[in-house]
Each structure stands twice: as structure tokens, then as C-alpha cells.
Amino acid sequence: MSTTASKRIESRILPAPGCASPTVALKVAEIADVHAQLRAAIRGLPPAAFAWQPAPRTNTIGMLVAHVALAEVNLAQVVLLAEPRGHTPDVLGLTTDDDGMPIEKYGSTPPAVLAGKDEAFFQSLIEKTEAHTFAACRTLREEQLGDEIARPPRPDGSYRVFDRRWALHHMVEHMAQHLGQLHVLKRQWKAAQPAG
Amino acid sequence: MAGRIETLAFKAAAGRSAAAMTWLAHLDDQTKLLAKDLEDITPAELQWQPKRGMNTIGMLLAHLAIVEVFWLHVAEGHATEANMRKSLGVGTDDDGMPLPPAGTPPRGLSGLPFKYYLNLIQRGRRQTRRILKGYRDVDLARSITRTRRNGQRQRVSLSWILYHLAEHFSGHYGQILLIRHLYRDRNGKA
């Protein structure tokens, strides 16, 4: 949370209210802060900016926003809520394939489902994700954070085991990584626009 | 035969403040993954600029080390250029950031191997670890007022500093991965 009054900037990170666990309350505050940074980073961008590729085989800003929303909702469902499988369409109206990532797997072009989408669409993805994550976090208790959540086996027989602490950590670092990339893409997109 | 298990758990080391140690664990986790991702990177790639005015991976790595030491010095109330050099052996501006629009990487980073940057980050981290182990939860609410180079007054809490270091590290880590992708793409490596 940052507030600015004239030339003074105040930055704090305070545990979010309404959480059963103090650890989760702090993580929710971090997630909210990165969401706020993400919302600010895409504010004012036209639809063309969300679909712009700096080079072939590179992700677009729209793909990155869809990806972080899908990843967070899916992780909340299968780890925080320990549901047997993710069901992102119920929250976002998108499947986990709709971000078109990794791009090499989908023909190296942005996904058609994101074509022409505007800022309001991407802002709403972040808002829906945040509401879903916070609802999943609210009732988590401290003693549940180290529980082992085993996912169904993959075709090769291997399977993943998570704990909720890792999921909350991953939500923050994963989103922050892609936010960093989004800033670079945004700068490149701005530089590529005709002067005037 | 039982399937292979990939375990993804996150546990902070013991300390006086669980929150402070969790942010330290975030930094350590990201540093470990970053070191693995960059284990084969060459000095040529470290100093490669996608275009004029854009940061190199080497600049970003130096920046990560410098920023971590800088903010901990702010937290401890002794953020001076002399202390930066004493702590890290480099100056606050030696990352060359922010680059001007058509800027090129700083000469001081030319030809350096990844080991140099990793040592720099680890040198700073040792100090971070020592300081954070001593923090109690009550310390994290303490605020510091500082004046930025542009004259802006800034009031920050210790908890914000530690959180910021964690998300800042991850943000630049993501950019490093993006630059690697661009480098490999331009040089025909899948």
C-alpha cells in the first residue's frame, strides 16, 4: 500500500484484515499489492498494446495478464482449497490453455481468444482473480499451511506435492516475475509507436 | 515402481520474526532458482543489450545485489555511499541503472562472468541474513523517513522494505528470463 500526499510517499505492507491466519493475512496483503501494481501497469493501454509482440515467438501483455490470472485461480483451487481439479472457467471464463503459453506449444502466435480484448477485459480478470484468492484465503488456519496436497499422477507416473505456504509464496513471486516482464514489454511497445 | 515425487514446500528458517524470515526465504528461493537458470550463461550473454537503452542481464544482477544492500542500510539508518562500497565493494550507481534512452551498459561490468554477480548477491545476502535474524515482529512496524534523489520525502516501514526486496527481486528475475529468451531467439538457440 502506498499513499502520496504532495511530495511525501508513504509505503507500508500491513496484514490484510479478516484472515484467520496472520501468515496468510500478510501474504494476502502482498498479493493485493502486486495486483495493484499490475492494474496500474495496464491502465490506459489500448487493445493493440495487449496484442503486440516485440518479436515472433514472444508473449504479449495480454497473454501475461491472462496467464497470471489463470495460474493464481488454478493454484487457489487445487492447493489452497485442495479441490481435485482446477475449474478456472467458472471464475474467469477462460481455460488454462487460453493464455496461449508456452507460446511455442500454440504455434508461436497469440491466442485467438484474447484477440481484440480491451483494458476492461484484462482489469476484470485481475479483479475476479483477487476476489477468488481472497475468498480462498480468508478461512485458512495457520496449522493448514504445511499440509501436503498431492496432485493426481502425470502420464509418466510422477506427481507433485505442494504445501499451502509454497502456493502463497509462488503466487507472489510468479506474478511479480511476469509483472517485471510486462514492464519491459510496455516500454518496448511505447518505443515502437510513431512519434507524435 | 512408485512414481517420482516432486515436492514443492516453502519453509522459512527460524528467527525472532517469522515474517522477516519468510521474506528472507523468498529471496533465498529466488536466488537459488536464478542461479540454476543462469548456470550456463556466458559473459557475452550477460552483457548483451537487446537494444540501446535496455538493461543487460549483468546490469540487472548487479542491481539486485546493490538494491538489497541499499535498502537494508536504509533500514539500519546508515545508507551512505561509503557503506555501500564497504559492504559490497561496488558503488550504488555501478549497475548503470537507470540507463538513458540510448544508453549502453557500464564499462565496469564488461566481460564479467556469472560467478562475479552471484558472489555479489551472496555477499549482500550474508549481511541481509544477519540483520533479519535479529528483527522481532515489533521492529517491522518501525518507519524510516528518507529523502530521495529527486527531493521527494519517503516514509517506509521495515516490513515494506523487506516485502519490496522480495517482489523487486522476482520482478527483475522475470526480466532476466525475458532477455534470455530474446537472446536465444536472436542467436538461433531454441
Tab-separated table of C-alpha atoms in Angstrom:
chain	number	residue	atom	x	y	z
A	1	MET	CA	0.000	0.000	0.000
A	2	SER	CA	1.452	3.354	-0.999
A	3	THR	CA	-0.067	6.742	-0.371
A	4	THR	CA	1.155	10.057	-1.719
A	5	ALA	CA	0.409	13.440	-0.175
A	6	SER	CA	2.089	16.315	-2.029
A	7	LYS	CA	5.760	15.262	-2.202
A	8	ARG	CA	5.613	12.644	0.526
A	9	ILE	CA	5.240	8.962	-0.328
A	10	GLU	CA	4.303	6.505	2.378
A	11	SER	CA	4.795	2.779	1.807
A	12	ARG	CA	3.646	0.085	4.198
A	13	ILE	CA	2.686	-3.533	3.960
A	14	LEU	CA	0.065	-4.369	6.566
A	15	PRO	CA	-1.634	-7.739	7.150
A	16	ALA	CA	-4.986	-7.837	5.369
A	17	PRO	CA	-7.984	-7.750	7.726
A	18	GLY	CA	-10.409	-10.654	8.009
A	19	CYS	CA	-7.967	-13.572	7.699
A	20	ALA	CA	-7.888	-16.383	10.249
A	21	SER	CA	-4.106	-16.808	9.928
A	22	PRO	CA	-1.566	-13.993	10.466
A	23	THR	CA	0.772	-15.573	7.904
A	24	VAL	CA	-1.991	-15.668	5.298
A	25	ALA	CA	-3.041	-12.114	6.162
A	26	LEU	CA	0.450	-10.871	5.267
A	27	LYS	CA	0.555	-12.901	2.043
A	28	VAL	CA	-2.875	-11.564	1.051
A	29	ALA	CA	-1.524	-8.033	1.550
A	30	GLU	CA	1.431	-8.875	-0.723
A	31	ILE	CA	-0.836	-10.379	-3.382
A	32	ALA	CA	-3.078	-7.293	-3.204
A	33	ASP	CA	-0.050	-5.031	-3.650
A	34	VAL	CA	1.203	-6.875	-6.729
A	35	HIS	CA	-2.353	-6.925	-8.158
A	36	ALA	CA	-2.487	-3.152	-7.649
A	37	GLN	CA	0.846	-2.766	-9.458
A	38	LEU	CA	-0.436	-4.958	-12.286
A	39	ARG	CA	-3.655	-2.951	-12.605
A	40	ALA	CA	-1.663	0.287	-12.664
A	41	ALA	CA	0.756	-1.079	-15.268
A	42	ILE	CA	-2.007	-1.831	-17.795
A	43	ARG	CA	-4.095	1.267	-17.091
A	44	GLY	CA	-4.712	3.325	-20.222
A	45	LEU	CA	-3.337	0.785	-22.690
A	46	PRO	CA	-5.301	0.392	-25.951
A	47	PRO	CA	-6.352	-3.087	-27.210
A	48	ALA	CA	-3.442	-3.074	-29.696
A	49	ALA	CA	-0.924	-2.901	-26.840
A	50	PHE	CA	-2.303	-6.072	-25.251
A	51	ALA	CA	-1.831	-7.995	-28.524
A	52	TRP	CA	1.546	-6.525	-29.539
A	53	GLN	CA	4.568	-8.832	-29.965
A	54	PRO	CA	8.058	-7.284	-29.928
A	55	ALA	CA	9.326	-10.220	-31.979
A	56	PRO	CA	7.944	-13.505	-33.258
A	57	ARG	CA	7.578	-16.183	-30.593
A	58	THR	CA	7.286	-13.703	-27.699
A	59	ASN	CA	4.434	-13.337	-25.246
A	60	THR	CA	2.124	-10.338	-25.367
A	61	ILE	CA	0.992	-8.185	-22.441
A	62	GLY	CA	-2.475	-9.698	-22.785
A	63	MET	CA	-1.066	-13.230	-22.589
A	64	LEU	CA	0.899	-12.357	-19.442
A	65	VAL	CA	-2.130	-10.879	-17.663
A	66	ALA	CA	-4.299	-13.854	-18.624
A	67	HIS	CA	-1.525	-16.218	-17.531
A	68	VAL	CA	-1.047	-14.769	-14.050
A	69	ALA	CA	-4.813	-14.709	-13.501
A	70	LEU	CA	-5.227	-18.317	-14.658
A	71	ALA	CA	-2.227	-19.534	-12.647
A	72	GLU	CA	-3.414	-17.858	-9.459
A	73	VAL	CA	-7.010	-19.076	-9.733
A	74	ASN	CA	-5.882	-22.613	-10.578
A	75	LEU	CA	-3.413	-22.669	-7.674
A	76	ALA	CA	-6.053	-21.389	-5.270
A	77	GLN	CA	-8.426	-24.118	-6.388
A	78	VAL	CA	-6.078	-27.109	-6.371
A	79	VAL	CA	-3.797	-26.162	-3.466
A	80	LEU	CA	-5.380	-23.586	-1.148
A	81	LEU	CA	-8.828	-25.160	-1.435
A	82	ALA	CA	-7.448	-28.679	-2.154
A	83	GLU	CA	-10.055	-29.271	-4.868
A	84	PRO	CA	-9.455	-32.369	-7.016
A	85	ARG	CA	-9.093	-30.323	-10.208
A	86	GLY	CA	-8.961	-26.712	-11.304
A	87	HIS	CA	-12.001	-25.110	-12.884
A	88	THR	CA	-10.802	-21.685	-13.992
A	89	PRO	CA	-13.681	-21.131	-16.490
A	90	ASP	CA	-16.073	-20.860	-13.536
A	91	VAL	CA	-14.150	-17.826	-12.288
A	92	LEU	CA	-12.534	-16.262	-15.354
A	93	GLY	CA	-14.429	-17.669	-18.334
A	94	LEU	CA	-11.061	-18.946	-19.622
A	95	THR	CA	-9.429	-22.379	-19.624
A	96	THR	CA	-5.801	-22.821	-18.561
A	97	ASP	CA	-4.893	-23.144	-22.280
A	98	ASP	CA	-6.399	-19.765	-23.169
A	99	ASP	CA	-3.289	-17.766	-22.215
A	100	GLY	CA	-1.551	-19.429	-25.176
A	101	MET	CA	1.528	-20.187	-23.047
A	102	PRO	CA	4.057	-21.559	-23.599
A	103	ILE	CA	3.765	-19.836	-26.952
A	104	GLU	CA	5.849	-22.475	-28.788
A	105	LYS	CA	3.153	-25.025	-27.960
A	106	TYR	CA	0.460	-22.916	-29.633
A	107	GLY	CA	2.032	-22.030	-32.989
A	108	SER	CA	4.115	-19.084	-31.725
A	109	THR	CA	1.262	-16.618	-32.135
A	110	PRO	CA	-1.006	-15.044	-29.513
A	111	PRO	CA	-4.234	-16.967	-28.820
A	112	ALA	CA	-7.333	-16.020	-30.822
A	113	VAL	CA	-9.444	-15.961	-27.658
A	114	LEU	CA	-7.531	-12.858	-26.458
A	115	ALA	CA	-7.590	-11.048	-29.836
A	116	GLY	CA	-9.070	-7.560	-29.646
A	117	LYS	CA	-9.696	-7.677	-25.901
A	118	ASP	CA	-9.550	-4.283	-24.227
A	119	GLU	CA	-8.272	-2.981	-20.904
A	120	ALA	CA	-11.630	-3.513	-19.203
A	121	PHE	CA	-11.454	-7.229	-20.013
A	122	PHE	CA	-7.969	-7.605	-18.519
A	123	GLN	CA	-8.766	-5.437	-15.490
A	124	SER	CA	-11.778	-7.632	-14.819
A	125	LEU	CA	-9.591	-10.754	-14.968
A	126	ILE	CA	-7.425	-9.310	-12.178
A	127	GLU	CA	-10.465	-8.267	-10.122
A	128	LYS	CA	-12.107	-11.697	-10.411
A	129	THR	CA	-8.821	-13.393	-9.534
A	130	GLU	CA	-8.335	-11.234	-6.470
A	131	ALA	CA	-11.867	-11.876	-5.184
A	132	HIS	CA	-11.394	-15.620	-5.691
A	133	THR	CA	-7.981	-15.735	-3.981
A	134	PHE	CA	-9.095	-13.675	-1.008
A	135	ALA	CA	-12.164	-15.864	-0.513
A	136	ALA	CA	-9.923	-18.948	-0.592
A	137	CYS	CA	-7.528	-17.399	1.935
A	138	ARG	CA	-9.949	-15.966	4.455
A	139	THR	CA	-10.683	-19.142	6.415
A	140	LEU	CA	-7.258	-20.807	6.105
A	141	ARG	CA	-5.817	-21.559	9.503
A	142	GLU	CA	-2.155	-21.434	10.446
A	143	GLU	CA	-1.991	-25.201	11.010
A	144	GLN	CA	-3.239	-25.893	7.459
A	145	LEU	CA	-0.323	-24.134	5.763
A	146	GLY	CA	2.072	-27.089	5.965
A	147	ASP	CA	-0.464	-29.729	4.859
A	148	GLU	CA	0.715	-31.862	1.938
A	149	ILE	CA	-1.554	-31.542	-1.085
A	150	ALA	CA	-0.775	-34.321	-3.590
A	151	ARG	CA	-1.870	-33.812	-7.194
A	152	PRO	CA	-3.054	-36.681	-9.413
A	153	PRO	CA	-0.221	-38.613	-11.138
A	154	ARG	CA	1.028	-37.401	-14.522
A	155	PRO	CA	1.232	-39.765	-17.533
A	156	ASP	CA	4.847	-40.652	-16.591
A	157	GLY	CA	3.757	-41.694	-13.091
A	158	SER	CA	5.337	-38.736	-11.326
A	159	TYR	CA	3.232	-36.484	-9.203
A	160	ARG	CA	3.568	-33.186	-7.400
A	161	VAL	CA	3.142	-32.454	-3.747
A	162	PHE	CA	2.565	-28.894	-2.583
A	163	ASP	CA	2.030	-27.153	0.675
A	164	ARG	CA	-0.079	-24.035	1.015
A	165	ARG	CA	2.893	-21.944	2.172
A	166	TRP	CA	4.579	-22.655	-1.145
A	167	ALA	CA	1.387	-21.834	-3.068
A	168	LEU	CA	1.097	-18.433	-1.399
A	169	HIS	CA	4.798	-17.722	-1.956
A	170	HIS	CA	4.531	-18.817	-5.585
A	171	MET	CA	1.509	-16.596	-6.225
A	172	VAL	CA	3.572	-13.551	-5.226
A	173	GLU	CA	6.859	-14.395	-6.957
A	174	HIS	CA	5.230	-15.738	-10.122
A	175	MET	CA	3.070	-12.668	-10.558
A	176	ALA	CA	5.988	-10.338	-9.731
A	177	GLN	CA	8.181	-12.055	-12.347
A	178	HIS	CA	5.584	-11.604	-15.064
A	179	LEU	CA	4.891	-8.042	-13.912
A	180	GLY	CA	8.593	-7.318	-14.434
A	181	GLN	CA	8.320	-8.717	-17.966
A	182	LEU	CA	5.153	-6.724	-18.592
A	183	HIS	CA	7.002	-3.502	-17.729
A	184	VAL	CA	9.669	-4.327	-20.331
A	185	LEU	CA	7.050	-5.125	-22.996
A	186	LYS	CA	5.162	-1.934	-22.221
A	187	ARG	CA	8.320	0.154	-22.616
A	188	GLN	CA	9.112	-1.596	-25.888
A	189	TRP	CA	5.554	-1.098	-27.154
A	190	LYS	CA	5.686	2.617	-26.299
A	191	ALA	CA	9.046	2.977	-28.055
A	192	ALA	CA	7.631	1.275	-31.151
A	193	GLN	CA	4.752	3.741	-31.514
A	194	PRO	CA	5.062	6.519	-34.126
A	195	ALA	CA	6.143	9.835	-32.594
A	196	GLY	CA	3.504	12.497	-32.140
B	1	MET	CA	7.702	-48.857	-9.117
B	2	ALA	CA	6.343	-45.864	-7.244
B	3	GLY	CA	6.210	-42.607	-9.212
B	4	ARG	CA	8.740	-39.870	-8.676
B	5	ILE	CA	7.518	-37.191	-6.296
B	6	GLU	CA	8.209	-33.526	-6.876
B	7	THR	CA	7.726	-31.741	-3.579
B	8	LEU	CA	7.154	-28.003	-3.529
B	9	ALA	CA	7.188	-26.817	0.043
B	10	PHE	CA	8.183	-23.468	1.462
B	11	LYS	CA	9.705	-23.168	4.882
B	12	ALA	CA	11.480	-20.244	6.441
B	13	ALA	CA	14.443	-20.696	8.770
B	14	ALA	CA	13.982	-19.969	12.446
B	15	GLY	CA	14.378	-16.394	13.594
B	16	ARG	CA	12.888	-13.929	16.027
B	17	SER	CA	10.292	-12.773	13.484
B	18	ALA	CA	8.560	-15.373	11.308
B	19	ALA	CA	7.540	-12.664	8.824
B	20	ALA	CA	11.107	-11.376	8.401
B	21	MET	CA	12.395	-14.911	7.921
B	22	THR	CA	9.680	-15.602	5.327
B	23	TRP	CA	10.881	-12.668	3.233
B	24	LEU	CA	14.436	-13.936	3.592
B	25	ALA	CA	13.239	-17.370	2.422
B	26	HIS	CA	11.613	-15.692	-0.605
B	27	LEU	CA	14.947	-14.093	-1.519
B	28	ASP	CA	16.883	-17.335	-0.975
B	29	ASP	CA	14.389	-19.360	-3.016
B	30	GLN	CA	14.543	-16.931	-5.939
B	31	THR	CA	18.344	-16.718	-5.794
B	32	LYS	CA	18.665	-20.492	-5.880
B	33	LEU	CA	16.330	-20.772	-8.880
B	34	LEU	CA	18.037	-17.871	-10.643
B	35	ALA	CA	21.476	-19.466	-10.154
B	36	LYS	CA	20.167	-22.689	-11.673
B	37	ASP	CA	18.562	-20.866	-14.604
B	38	LEU	CA	21.780	-18.984	-15.362
B	39	GLU	CA	24.368	-21.686	-14.647
B	40	ASP	CA	25.402	-21.866	-18.338
B	41	ILE	CA	25.259	-18.144	-19.141
B	42	THR	CA	28.332	-16.634	-20.825
B	43	PRO	CA	29.890	-13.187	-20.298
B	44	ALA	CA	28.757	-12.318	-23.849
B	45	GLU	CA	25.135	-13.011	-22.976
B	46	LEU	CA	25.451	-11.218	-19.634
B	47	GLN	CA	26.463	-8.013	-21.404
B	48	TRP	CA	24.129	-8.369	-24.396
B	49	GLN	CA	21.737	-5.488	-24.891
B	50	PRO	CA	18.525	-6.236	-26.835
B	51	LYS	CA	18.698	-2.611	-27.997
B	52	ARG	CA	20.223	0.676	-26.871
B	53	GLY	CA	18.709	1.941	-23.649
B	54	MET	CA	17.715	-1.521	-22.455
B	55	ASN	CA	19.255	-3.215	-19.433
B	56	THR	CA	21.547	-6.223	-19.766
B	57	ILE	CA	21.284	-9.316	-17.586
B	58	GLY	CA	24.582	-8.331	-15.946
B	59	MET	CA	23.209	-4.892	-15.046
B	60	LEU	CA	20.086	-6.442	-13.544
B	61	LEU	CA	22.141	-8.883	-11.459
B	62	ALA	CA	24.362	-6.106	-10.120
B	63	HIS	CA	21.238	-4.040	-9.446
B	64	LEU	CA	19.703	-6.851	-7.382
B	65	ALA	CA	22.748	-7.001	-5.115
B	66	ILE	CA	23.062	-3.223	-4.775
B	67	VAL	CA	19.373	-2.618	-4.065
B	68	GLU	CA	19.267	-5.294	-1.374
B	69	VAL	CA	22.242	-3.817	0.460
B	70	PHE	CA	20.966	-0.265	-0.048
B	71	TRP	CA	17.542	-0.913	1.497
B	72	LEU	CA	18.991	-2.791	4.453
B	73	HIS	CA	21.309	0.163	5.021
B	74	VAL	CA	18.246	2.434	4.945
B	75	ALA	CA	16.549	0.144	7.464
B	76	GLU	CA	19.619	0.270	9.700
B	77	GLY	CA	19.996	4.037	9.317
B	78	HIS	CA	23.395	4.131	7.622
B	79	ALA	CA	22.761	4.357	3.885
B	80	THR	CA	25.882	6.107	2.591
B	81	GLU	CA	27.990	5.599	-0.498
B	82	ALA	CA	30.991	4.707	1.682
B	83	ASN	CA	28.990	1.984	3.439
B	84	MET	CA	27.803	0.566	0.124
B	85	ARG	CA	31.409	0.229	-1.048
B	86	LYS	CA	32.434	-1.251	2.275
B	87	SER	CA	29.581	-3.784	2.220
B	88	LEU	CA	29.629	-4.816	-1.405
B	89	GLY	CA	32.837	-3.475	-2.940
B	90	VAL	CA	30.894	-1.536	-5.598
B	91	GLY	CA	29.153	1.837	-5.743
B	92	THR	CA	25.402	2.451	-5.752
B	93	ASP	CA	25.496	3.583	-9.392
B	94	ASP	CA	27.742	0.808	-10.674
B	95	ASP	CA	24.791	-1.134	-12.098
B	96	GLY	CA	24.399	1.680	-14.655
B	97	MET	CA	20.694	1.951	-13.915
B	98	PRO	CA	18.592	3.733	-14.908
B	99	LEU	CA	20.013	3.831	-18.412
B	100	PRO	CA	19.262	6.887	-20.557
B	101	PRO	CA	17.093	6.167	-23.659
B	102	ALA	CA	20.053	5.367	-25.933
B	103	GLY	CA	22.416	4.301	-23.161
B	104	THR	CA	24.921	1.473	-23.253
B	105	PRO	CA	25.968	-0.819	-20.365
B	106	PRO	CA	28.562	0.469	-17.864
B	107	ARG	CA	32.160	-0.401	-18.782
B	108	GLY	CA	32.816	-1.675	-15.273
B	109	LEU	CA	30.631	-4.722	-15.908
B	110	SER	CA	32.213	-5.591	-19.238
B	111	GLY	CA	33.347	-9.208	-19.586
B	112	LEU	CA	32.436	-10.271	-16.060
B	113	PRO	CA	31.339	-13.902	-15.572
B	114	PHE	CA	28.160	-15.028	-13.820
B	115	LYS	CA	30.223	-16.126	-10.823
B	116	TYR	CA	31.096	-12.492	-10.159
B	117	TYR	CA	27.428	-11.481	-9.986
B	118	LEU	CA	26.392	-14.472	-7.909
B	119	ASN	CA	29.192	-13.718	-5.421
B	120	LEU	CA	27.989	-10.120	-5.268
B	121	ILE	CA	24.415	-11.186	-4.488
B	122	GLN	CA	25.590	-13.750	-1.932
B	123	ARG	CA	27.883	-11.225	-0.247
B	124	GLY	CA	24.934	-8.876	0.223
B	125	ARG	CA	22.682	-11.740	1.292
B	126	ARG	CA	25.006	-12.730	4.123
B	127	GLN	CA	24.510	-9.264	5.582
B	128	THR	CA	20.768	-9.396	4.964
B	129	ARG	CA	20.552	-12.739	6.764
B	130	ARG	CA	22.492	-11.480	9.763
B	131	ILE	CA	20.313	-8.368	10.091
B	132	LEU	CA	16.969	-10.112	9.543
B	133	LYS	CA	17.701	-12.813	12.096
B	134	GLY	CA	17.812	-10.090	14.722
B	135	TYR	CA	14.490	-8.448	13.827
B	136	ARG	CA	11.448	-9.003	16.018
B	137	ASP	CA	7.878	-8.549	14.760
B	138	VAL	CA	7.657	-5.250	16.597
B	139	ASP	CA	10.689	-3.947	14.655
B	140	LEU	CA	8.888	-4.470	11.345
B	141	ALA	CA	6.342	-1.768	12.139
B	142	ARG	CA	9.099	0.830	12.595
B	143	SER	CA	9.138	3.542	9.918
B	144	ILE	CA	12.045	5.402	8.372
B	145	THR	CA	11.815	8.746	6.618
B	146	ARG	CA	14.296	9.429	3.850
B	147	THR	CA	14.742	11.921	1.045
B	148	ARG	CA	15.076	10.531	-2.460
B	149	ARG	CA	17.467	11.962	-5.033
B	150	ASN	CA	14.587	13.879	-6.636
B	151	GLY	CA	13.827	15.599	-3.335
B	152	GLN	CA	10.748	13.542	-2.607
B	153	ARG	CA	10.283	12.655	1.057
B	154	GLN	CA	9.548	8.990	1.567
B	155	ARG	CA	8.341	7.232	4.691
B	156	VAL	CA	8.704	3.462	4.600
B	157	SER	CA	8.114	0.740	7.142
B	158	LEU	CA	10.634	-2.032	7.714
B	159	SER	CA	8.035	-4.594	6.658
B	160	TRP	CA	7.543	-2.734	3.378
B	161	ILE	CA	11.317	-2.712	2.780
B	162	LEU	CA	11.530	-6.486	3.229
B	163	TYR	CA	8.443	-7.139	1.105
B	164	HIS	CA	9.735	-4.754	-1.566
B	165	LEU	CA	13.095	-6.534	-1.707
B	166	ALA	CA	11.272	-9.830	-2.290
B	167	GLU	CA	8.955	-8.621	-5.079
B	168	HIS	CA	11.685	-6.441	-6.604
B	169	PHE	CA	13.996	-9.454	-6.855
B	170	SER	CA	11.281	-11.527	-8.510
B	171	GLY	CA	10.365	-8.727	-10.934
B	172	HIS	CA	13.903	-8.401	-12.246
B	173	TYR	CA	14.300	-12.185	-12.279
B	174	GLY	CA	11.350	-12.280	-14.686
B	175	GLN	CA	13.034	-9.650	-16.863
B	176	ILE	CA	16.257	-11.666	-16.886
B	177	LEU	CA	14.337	-14.672	-18.189
B	178	LEU	CA	12.745	-12.489	-20.872
B	179	ILE	CA	16.147	-11.156	-22.012
B	180	ARG	CA	17.491	-14.753	-22.115
B	181	HIS	CA	14.548	-15.690	-24.334
B	182	LEU	CA	15.269	-12.749	-26.667
B	183	TYR	CA	18.999	-13.566	-26.754
B	184	ARG	CA	18.405	-17.202	-27.636
B	185	ASP	CA	15.843	-16.234	-30.235
B	186	ARG	CA	18.223	-13.759	-31.923
B	187	ASN	CA	21.082	-16.224	-31.821
B	188	GLY	CA	19.079	-19.136	-33.162
B	189	LYS	CA	19.125	-21.203	-29.975
B	190	ALA	CA	15.819	-22.802	-29.064
